[in-house]
Amino acid sequence: MSQEMNRLKEGDLAPNFELPNADNVNISLQDFAGFNVVLYFYPKDNTPGCTLEALDFTSLKADFAAKSAIVIGVSKDTPASHQKFIDSKNLDVVLLSDKDNEVAKKYFAFGKKMMYGKEVEGVIRSTFIIKDGKIYKAFYNVKTKGHALEVLNSL
């Protein structure tokens, strides 16, 4: 079965999750009932692409809020690493720790990918807009530049 077939698509039920945030408080999808959730998976705190993506989402926070949207980033980094990332870059997004990539796997945001010409297994940069518990839009193999605005415009 190809990677393409293992993807969430519009109308699919959004897999539930419960993960610790930067303050080590567990957060679940149900905590955001009544909101649009922008859930993005990224490989690692404090790396160039991941920093650009987080800064772009932060810069558009008011625009997302105007559309009743909460932005949540997920990586396998620890809550302490997330807190350092938030503090060092003045981020204003929720970051959750998925240490075993279990949630990333439920969203098909973890698997084989090409990196520096080699096939490796890891987080596939992906974003999901979740409305009323369902996938409204799914973005796989995201390029960071301009992505946050693309997601905002899709709301």
Coordinates of N, CA, C and O in Angstrom, one line a residue:
M1 N 0.8 -1.2 0.0 CA 0.0 0.0 0.0 C 0.9 1.2 0.0 O 1.8 1.3 0.8
S2 N 0.6 2.2 -0.8 CA 1.4 3.4 -1.0 C 1.1 4.3 0.2 O 0.1 4.3 0.8
Q3 N 2.1 5.2 0.4 CA 2.0 6.2 1.4 C 0.8 7.1 1.2 O 0.1 7.6 2.1
E4 N 0.5 7.4 -0.1 CA -0.6 8.2 -0.5 C -2.0 7.7 0.0 O -2.8 8.5 0.4
M5 N -2.1 6.4 0.1 CA -3.4 5.8 0.5 C -3.6 6.0 2.0 O -4.7 6.0 2.5
N6 N -2.5 6.0 2.8 CA -2.5 6.2 4.2 C -2.5 7.6 4.6 O -1.5 8.2 5.1
R7 N -3.6 8.3 4.3 CA -3.7 9.7 4.6 C -5.1 10.0 5.1 O -6.0 9.4 4.7
L8 N -5.2 11.0 6.0 CA -6.5 11.5 6.4 C -7.0 12.5 5.3 O -6.2 13.2 4.7
K9 N -8.3 12.5 5.1 CA -8.8 13.4 4.1 C -10.0 14.1 4.6 O -10.6 13.7 5.7
E10 N -10.5 15.1 3.9 CA -11.7 15.9 4.2 C -12.8 14.9 4.6 O -13.1 14.0 3.9
G11 N -13.4 15.2 5.8 CA -14.6 14.5 6.3 C -14.2 13.3 7.2 O -15.1 12.9 7.9
D12 N -12.9 12.9 7.2 CA -12.5 11.9 8.2 C -12.6 12.4 9.6 O -12.4 13.6 9.9
L13 N -12.9 11.5 10.5 CA -12.9 11.8 11.9 C -11.5 12.1 12.3 O -10.6 11.4 12.0
A14 N -11.3 13.2 13.1 CA -9.9 13.6 13.5 C -9.5 12.6 14.7 O -10.3 12.5 15.7
P15 N -8.4 11.9 14.6 CA -8.0 11.1 15.7 C -7.8 11.9 17.0 O -7.3 13.0 17.0
N16 N -8.4 11.4 18.1 CA -8.2 12.1 19.4 C -6.8 12.0 19.9 O -6.1 11.1 19.5
F17 N -6.4 12.9 20.7 CA -5.1 12.8 21.4 C -5.1 13.5 22.7 O -6.1 14.2 23.0
E18 N -4.2 13.1 23.5 CA -3.9 13.8 24.8 C -2.4 13.8 25.0 O -1.8 12.7 25.2
L19 N -1.9 15.0 25.0 CA -0.4 15.1 25.1 C -0.1 16.3 26.0 O -0.8 17.2 26.1
P20 N 1.1 16.2 26.6 CA 1.5 17.3 27.5 C 2.0 18.6 26.7 O 2.7 18.4 25.7
N21 N 1.6 19.7 27.2 CA 2.1 21.0 26.6 C 3.4 21.4 27.3 O 4.0 20.7 28.0
A22 N 3.9 22.6 26.9 CA 5.1 23.1 27.5 C 5.2 23.3 29.0 O 6.2 23.3 29.6
D23 N 4.0 23.4 29.6 CA 3.9 23.4 31.1 C 3.6 22.0 31.7 O 3.3 21.9 32.8
N24 N 3.7 21.0 30.8 CA 3.5 19.6 31.2 C 2.1 19.3 31.7 O 1.9 18.5 32.6
V25 N 1.2 20.1 31.1 CA -0.3 19.9 31.4 C -0.8 19.1 30.2 O -0.6 19.5 29.0
N26 N -1.6 18.0 30.4 CA -2.1 17.3 29.3 C -3.3 18.0 28.6 O -4.1 18.6 29.3
I27 N -3.2 18.1 27.3 CA -4.2 18.7 26.5 C -4.8 17.7 25.5 O -4.0 16.9 25.0
S28 N -6.1 17.8 25.3 CA -6.7 16.8 24.4 C -7.5 17.6 23.3 O -7.8 18.8 23.5
L29 N -7.8 16.9 22.3 CA -8.6 17.6 21.2 C -9.9 18.1 21.7 O -10.3 19.2 21.3
Q30 N -10.5 17.3 22.6 CA -11.8 17.8 23.2 C -11.8 19.1 23.9 O -12.8 19.8 24.1
D31 N -10.6 19.4 24.4 CA -10.4 20.7 25.1 C -10.8 21.9 24.2 O -11.0 23.0 24.7
F32 N -10.8 21.7 22.9 CA -11.0 22.8 22.0 C -12.3 22.7 21.2 O -12.5 23.2 20.2
A33 N -13.3 22.0 21.9 CA -14.6 21.9 21.3 C -15.2 23.3 21.0 O -15.0 24.2 21.9
G34 N -15.8 23.5 19.9 CA -16.3 24.8 19.5 C -15.3 25.7 18.8 O -15.7 26.8 18.4
F35 N -14.1 25.3 18.7 CA -13.0 26.0 18.0 C -12.6 25.3 16.8 O -12.8 24.0 16.7
N36 N -12.1 26.0 15.8 CA -11.4 25.3 14.7 C -10.0 25.1 15.2 O -9.3 26.0 15.8
V37 N -9.4 23.9 15.0 CA -8.1 23.5 15.4 C -7.2 23.4 14.2 O -7.5 22.7 13.3
V38 N -6.1 24.1 14.3 CA -5.0 23.9 13.3 C -3.9 23.1 14.0 O -3.3 23.6 14.9
L39 N -3.8 21.9 13.6 CA -2.9 21.0 14.2 C -1.7 20.7 13.2 O -2.0 20.2 12.2
Y40 N -0.5 21.2 13.6 CA 0.6 20.9 12.7 C 1.7 20.1 13.4 O 2.0 20.2 14.5
F41 N 2.2 19.2 12.6 CA 3.3 18.3 13.0 C 4.6 18.8 12.4 O 4.6 19.1 11.2
Y42 N 5.6 18.9 13.2 CA 6.9 19.4 12.7 C 8.0 18.5 13.4 O 7.9 17.9 14.4
P43 N 9.2 18.4 12.7 CA 10.2 17.5 13.1 C 10.9 17.9 14.5 O 11.1 17.0 15.3
K44 N 11.3 19.2 14.7 CA 12.2 19.4 15.8 C 12.2 20.9 16.2 O 12.3 21.8 15.3
D45 N 12.1 21.2 17.5 CA 12.3 22.5 18.0 C 13.6 23.2 17.6 O 14.6 22.5 17.5
N46 N 13.6 24.5 17.4 CA 14.8 25.3 17.2 C 15.6 24.9 15.9 O 16.8 25.1 15.9
T47 N 14.9 24.3 14.9 CA 15.6 24.1 13.7 C 15.1 25.1 12.7 O 14.0 25.7 12.9
P48 N 15.8 25.5 11.6 CA 15.4 26.6 10.8 C 14.0 26.5 10.2 O 13.2 27.5 10.4
G49 N 13.6 25.4 9.6 CA 12.3 25.3 9.0 C 11.2 25.3 10.1 O 10.2 26.0 9.9
C50 N 11.4 24.6 11.2 CA 10.4 24.5 12.2 C 10.3 25.9 12.9 O 9.2 26.3 13.3
T51 N 11.4 26.6 13.1 CA 11.3 28.0 13.7 C 10.5 28.9 12.8 O 9.6 29.6 13.2
L52 N 10.8 28.9 11.5 CA 10.1 29.7 10.5 C 8.6 29.5 10.6 O 7.8 30.4 10.6
E53 N 8.2 28.2 10.6 CA 6.8 27.8 10.6 C 6.2 28.3 11.9 O 5.1 28.9 11.8
A54 N 6.8 28.1 13.0 CA 6.2 28.5 14.3 C 6.1 30.0 14.4 O 5.1 30.6 14.9
L55 N 7.1 30.8 13.9 CA 7.0 32.2 13.9 C 5.9 32.7 13.0 O 5.2 33.7 13.3
D56 N 5.7 32.1 11.8 CA 4.7 32.5 10.9 C 3.3 32.3 11.5 O 2.4 33.1 11.4
F57 N 3.1 31.1 12.2 CA 1.8 30.9 12.9 C 1.6 31.9 14.0 O 0.5 32.4 14.2
T58 N 2.7 32.2 14.7 CA 2.6 33.2 15.8 C 2.2 34.6 15.3 O 1.4 35.3 15.8
S59 N 2.9 35.0 14.2 CA 2.6 36.3 13.6 C 1.1 36.5 13.1 O 0.6 37.6 13.0
L60 N 0.5 35.3 12.8 CA -0.9 35.4 12.3 C -1.9 35.0 13.4 O -3.1 34.7 13.1
K61 N -1.5 34.9 14.7 CA -2.3 34.4 15.7 C -3.7 35.2 15.8 O -4.7 34.6 15.9
A62 N -3.6 36.5 15.7 CA -4.9 37.3 15.8 C -5.8 37.0 14.6 O -7.0 36.9 14.8
D63 N -5.2 36.7 13.4 CA -6.0 36.4 12.3 C -6.7 35.0 12.4 O -7.8 34.8 12.1
F64 N -5.9 34.1 13.0 CA -6.5 32.8 13.3 C -7.6 32.9 14.4 O -8.7 32.3 14.2
A65 N -7.3 33.7 15.4 CA -8.3 33.9 16.5 C -9.6 34.5 15.9 O -10.7 34.1 16.3
A66 N -9.5 35.4 15.0 CA -10.7 36.0 14.3 C -11.5 34.9 13.6 O -12.7 35.2 13.4
K67 N -10.9 33.8 13.3 CA -11.7 32.7 12.6 C -11.9 31.6 13.6 O -12.1 30.4 13.2
S68 N -11.9 31.9 14.9 CA -12.1 30.9 16.0 C -11.2 29.7 15.9 O -11.6 28.6 16.1
A69 N -9.9 30.0 15.5 CA -9.0 28.9 15.3 C -7.9 29.0 16.4 O -7.3 30.1 16.7
I70 N -7.5 27.8 16.9 CA -6.4 27.6 17.8 C -5.3 26.9 17.0 O -5.6 25.9 16.4
V71 N -4.1 27.4 17.1 CA -2.9 26.7 16.4 C -2.2 25.9 17.5 O -1.7 26.4 18.5
I72 N -2.0 24.6 17.1 CA -1.3 23.7 18.0 C -0.2 23.0 17.2 O -0.4 22.4 16.2
G73 N 1.1 23.1 17.7 CA 2.2 22.4 17.0 C 2.5 21.1 17.8 O 2.4 21.1 19.1
V74 N 2.9 20.1 17.1 CA 3.3 18.8 17.8 C 4.6 18.3 17.2 O 4.8 18.2 16.0
S75 N 5.5 17.9 18.2 CA 6.7 17.3 17.8 C 7.1 16.3 19.0 O 6.4 16.3 20.0
K76 N 8.1 15.5 18.8 CA 8.5 14.6 19.8 C 9.4 15.2 20.9 O 9.8 14.6 21.9
D77 N 9.7 16.5 20.7 CA 10.5 17.2 21.8 C 9.8 17.2 23.1 O 8.5 17.1 23.2
T78 N 10.5 17.3 24.2 CA 10.0 17.3 25.5 C 9.3 18.6 25.9 O 9.5 19.6 25.2
P79 N 8.4 18.6 26.9 CA 7.8 19.8 27.3 C 8.8 20.9 27.6 O 8.7 22.1 27.3
A80 N 9.9 20.5 28.3 CA 11.0 21.5 28.6 C 11.6 22.1 27.4 O 11.9 23.3 27.3
S81 N 11.8 21.3 26.3 CA 12.4 21.8 25.1 C 11.4 22.8 24.4 O 11.8 23.8 23.9
H82 N 10.1 22.4 24.5 CA 9.1 23.3 23.9 C 9.1 24.6 24.7 O 9.0 25.7 24.0
Q83 N 9.2 24.6 26.0 CA 9.2 25.9 26.8 C 10.4 26.7 26.4 O 10.3 27.9 26.2
K84 N 11.6 26.1 26.2 CA 12.8 26.9 25.7 C 12.6 27.5 24.4 O 12.9 28.6 24.1
F85 N 12.0 26.7 23.5 CA 11.7 27.1 22.1 C 10.7 28.3 22.1 O 10.9 29.3 21.5
I86 N 9.6 28.2 22.9 CA 8.7 29.3 23.0 C 9.3 30.5 23.6 O 9.2 31.6 23.0
D87 N 10.1 30.4 24.7 CA 10.8 31.5 25.3 C 11.8 32.2 24.4 O 11.9 33.4 24.3
S88 N 12.6 31.4 23.7 CA 13.7 31.9 22.9 C 13.2 32.6 21.6 O 13.9 33.5 21.1
K89 N 12.1 32.2 21.1 CA 11.6 32.7 19.9 C 10.3 33.6 20.0 O 9.7 34.0 19.1
N90 N 9.9 33.8 21.3 CA 8.7 34.5 21.6 C 7.5 34.0 20.8 O 6.7 34.7 20.2
L91 N 7.3 32.7 20.9 CA 6.2 32.0 20.2 C 4.9 32.1 20.9 O 4.9 32.2 22.2
D92 N 3.8 32.2 20.2 CA 2.5 32.3 20.8 C 1.6 31.3 20.2 O 0.5 31.6 19.7
V93 N 2.1 30.0 20.2 CA 1.3 28.9 19.8 C 1.4 27.8 20.9 O 2.3 27.8 21.6
V94 N 0.4 26.9 20.9 CA 0.5 25.8 21.8 C 1.4 24.7 21.2 O 1.3 24.4 20.1
L95 N 2.4 24.2 22.0 CA 3.2 23.1 21.5 C 3.0 21.9 22.4 O 3.0 22.0 23.6
L96 N 2.8 20.8 21.8 CA 2.6 19.5 22.5 C 3.7 18.5 22.2 O 4.3 18.5 21.1
S97 N 4.0 17.7 23.2 CA 5.0 16.7 23.2 C 4.5 15.3 22.9 O 3.7 14.8 23.7
D98 N 4.9 14.8 21.7 CA 4.4 13.5 21.2 C 5.7 12.6 21.2 O 6.2 12.2 20.2
K99 N 6.2 12.2 22.4 CA 7.5 11.7 22.5 C 7.7 10.4 21.7 O 8.8 10.1 21.3
D100 N 6.7 9.6 21.6 CA 6.8 8.3 20.8 C 6.2 8.4 19.4 O 6.0 7.4 18.7
N101 N 5.8 9.6 19.0 CA 5.2 9.9 17.7 C 3.9 9.1 17.5 O 3.5 8.9 16.4
E102 N 3.3 8.7 18.6 CA 2.0 8.0 18.5 C 0.9 8.8 17.8 O 0.2 8.2 17.0
V103 N 0.8 10.1 18.2 CA -0.3 10.9 17.5 C 0.1 11.2 16.1 O -0.7 11.1 15.2
A104 N 1.4 11.5 15.8 CA 1.8 11.7 14.4 C 1.5 10.5 13.6 O 1.0 10.6 12.4
K105 N 1.6 9.3 14.1 CA 1.3 8.1 13.4 C -0.2 8.0 13.1 O -0.6 7.6 12.0
K106 N -1.0 8.4 14.1 CA -2.5 8.3 13.9 C -2.9 9.3 12.7 O -3.9 9.0 12.1
Y107 N -2.2 10.4 12.6 CA -2.5 11.4 11.5 C -1.7 11.1 10.2 O -1.7 11.9 9.3
F108 N -1.0 10.0 10.2 CA -0.1 9.6 9.0 C 0.9 10.7 8.8 O 1.2 11.0 7.6
A109 N 1.4 11.3 9.8 CA 2.4 12.4 9.7 C 3.8 11.9 10.2 O 4.6 12.6 10.6
F110 N 3.9 10.5 10.1 CA 5.2 9.9 10.5 C 5.4 8.7 9.5 O 4.4 8.0 9.3
G111 N 6.6 8.6 9.0 CA 6.8 7.5 8.1 C 8.1 7.8 7.3 O 8.9 8.6 7.7
K112 N 8.2 7.1 6.1 CA 9.4 7.2 5.3 C 9.3 8.5 4.5 O 8.2 8.9 4.0
K113 N 10.4 9.2 4.5 CA 10.6 10.4 3.7 C 12.0 10.5 3.2 O 12.9 9.8 3.7
M114 N 12.2 11.4 2.2 CA 13.5 11.7 1.7 C 14.2 12.8 2.5 O 13.5 13.9 2.7
M115 N 15.4 12.6 2.9 CA 16.1 13.7 3.6 C 17.6 13.7 3.1 O 18.2 12.6 3.3
Y116 N 18.0 14.7 2.5 CA 19.4 14.8 2.0 C 19.7 13.6 1.1 O 20.8 13.0 1.1
G117 N 18.7 13.3 0.2 CA 18.9 12.2 -0.7 C 18.8 10.8 -0.2 O 19.0 9.8 -0.9
K118 N 18.5 10.6 1.1 CA 18.4 9.3 1.7 C 16.9 9.1 2.2 O 16.3 10.0 2.7
E119 N 16.5 7.9 2.1 CA 15.2 7.6 2.7 C 15.4 7.3 4.2 O 16.2 6.5 4.6
V120 N 14.6 8.1 5.0 CA 14.7 8.0 6.5 C 13.2 7.9 7.0 O 12.3 8.2 6.3
E121 N 13.1 7.4 8.2 CA 11.8 7.4 8.9 C 11.8 8.6 9.8 O 12.7 8.8 10.6
G122 N 10.7 9.4 9.8 CA 10.6 10.5 10.7 C 9.2 11.2 10.5 O 8.3 10.8 9.8
V123 N 9.1 12.4 11.1 CA 7.9 13.2 11.0 C 7.8 13.8 9.6 O 8.8 14.4 9.1
I124 N 6.7 13.6 9.0 CA 6.4 14.2 7.7 C 5.6 15.5 8.0 O 4.5 15.5 8.6
R125 N 6.2 16.7 7.7 CA 5.6 18.0 8.0 C 4.2 18.0 7.5 O 4.1 18.0 6.3
S126 N 3.2 18.1 8.3 CA 1.8 18.0 7.9 C 1.0 18.9 8.8 O 1.3 19.2 10.0
T127 N -0.1 19.4 8.2 CA -1.0 20.3 9.0 C -2.4 19.9 8.7 O -2.8 19.5 7.6
F128 N -3.3 20.0 9.7 CA -4.7 19.6 9.6 C -5.6 20.7 10.2 O -5.3 21.2 11.2
I129 N -6.6 21.0 9.4 CA -7.6 21.9 10.0 C -8.7 21.0 10.4 O -9.2 20.2 9.6
I130 N -9.1 21.1 11.7 CA -10.1 20.3 12.3 C -11.3 21.1 12.7 O -11.1 22.1 13.4
K131 N -12.5 20.8 12.1 CA -13.7 21.5 12.5 C -14.7 20.5 13.0 O -14.9 19.5 12.3
D132 N -15.3 20.8 14.1 CA -16.4 19.9 14.7 C -15.9 18.4 14.7 O -16.6 17.5 14.4
G133 N -14.6 18.2 15.1 CA -14.1 16.9 15.3 C -13.7 16.1 14.0 O -13.3 15.0 14.0
K134 N -13.9 16.8 12.8 CA -13.6 16.2 11.6 C -12.5 16.9 10.8 O -12.3 18.1 11.0
I135 N -11.8 16.2 10.0 CA -10.7 16.8 9.1 C -11.5 17.7 8.1 O -12.3 17.2 7.3
Y136 N -11.2 19.0 8.1 CA -11.7 19.9 7.2 C -10.8 20.0 6.0 O -11.2 20.1 4.8
K137 N -9.5 20.0 6.3 CA -8.4 20.1 5.2 C -7.2 19.5 5.8 O -6.8 19.7 6.9
A138 N -6.5 18.7 4.9 CA -5.2 18.1 5.3 C -4.1 18.5 4.3 O -4.3 18.5 3.1
F139 N -3.0 18.9 4.9 CA -1.8 19.3 4.1 C -0.7 18.4 4.5 O -0.3 18.3 5.6
Y140 N -0.1 17.6 3.5 CA 1.0 16.7 3.7 C 2.2 17.3 3.0 O 2.1 17.9 2.0
N141 N 3.4 16.9 3.5 CA 4.7 17.3 2.9 C 4.7 18.8 2.7 O 5.0 19.3 1.6
V142 N 4.5 19.5 3.8 CA 4.4 21.0 3.7 C 5.7 21.6 3.5 O 6.7 21.2 4.1
K143 N 5.7 22.7 2.7 CA 6.9 23.6 2.6 C 6.6 24.7 3.6 O 5.5 25.3 3.5
T144 N 7.5 25.1 4.4 CA 7.2 26.1 5.5 C 6.9 27.5 5.0 O 6.1 28.1 5.5
K145 N 7.6 27.9 4.0 CA 7.5 29.3 3.5 C 6.1 29.6 3.0 O 5.6 28.9 2.1
G146 N 5.4 30.5 3.7 CA 4.0 30.8 3.2 C 2.9 29.9 3.7 O 1.7 30.1 3.4
H147 N 3.3 28.8 4.4 CA 2.3 27.8 4.8 C 1.3 28.3 5.7 O 0.1 28.0 5.6
A148 N 1.7 29.0 6.8 CA 0.7 29.5 7.8 C -0.4 30.4 7.1 O -1.6 30.2 7.4
L149 N 0.0 31.2 6.1 CA -1.0 32.0 5.4 C -1.9 31.2 4.6 O -3.1 31.4 4.5
E150 N -1.3 30.2 3.9 CA -2.1 29.2 3.1 C -3.2 28.5 4.0 O -4.4 28.4 3.6
V151 N -2.8 28.1 5.2 CA -3.7 27.5 6.2 C -4.8 28.5 6.6 O -6.0 28.2 6.6
L152 N -4.4 29.7 6.9 CA -5.3 30.8 7.3 C -6.4 31.0 6.2 O -7.6 31.1 6.5
N153 N -5.9 31.1 5.0 CA -6.8 31.3 3.8 C -7.7 30.2 3.6 O -8.8 30.3 3.0
S154 N -7.3 29.0 4.0 CA -8.2 27.8 3.8 C -9.3 27.7 4.9 O -10.3 27.0 4.7
L155 N -9.2 28.5 5.9 CA -10.2 28.5 7.0 C -11.4 29.3 6.4 O -12.5 29.2 6.8

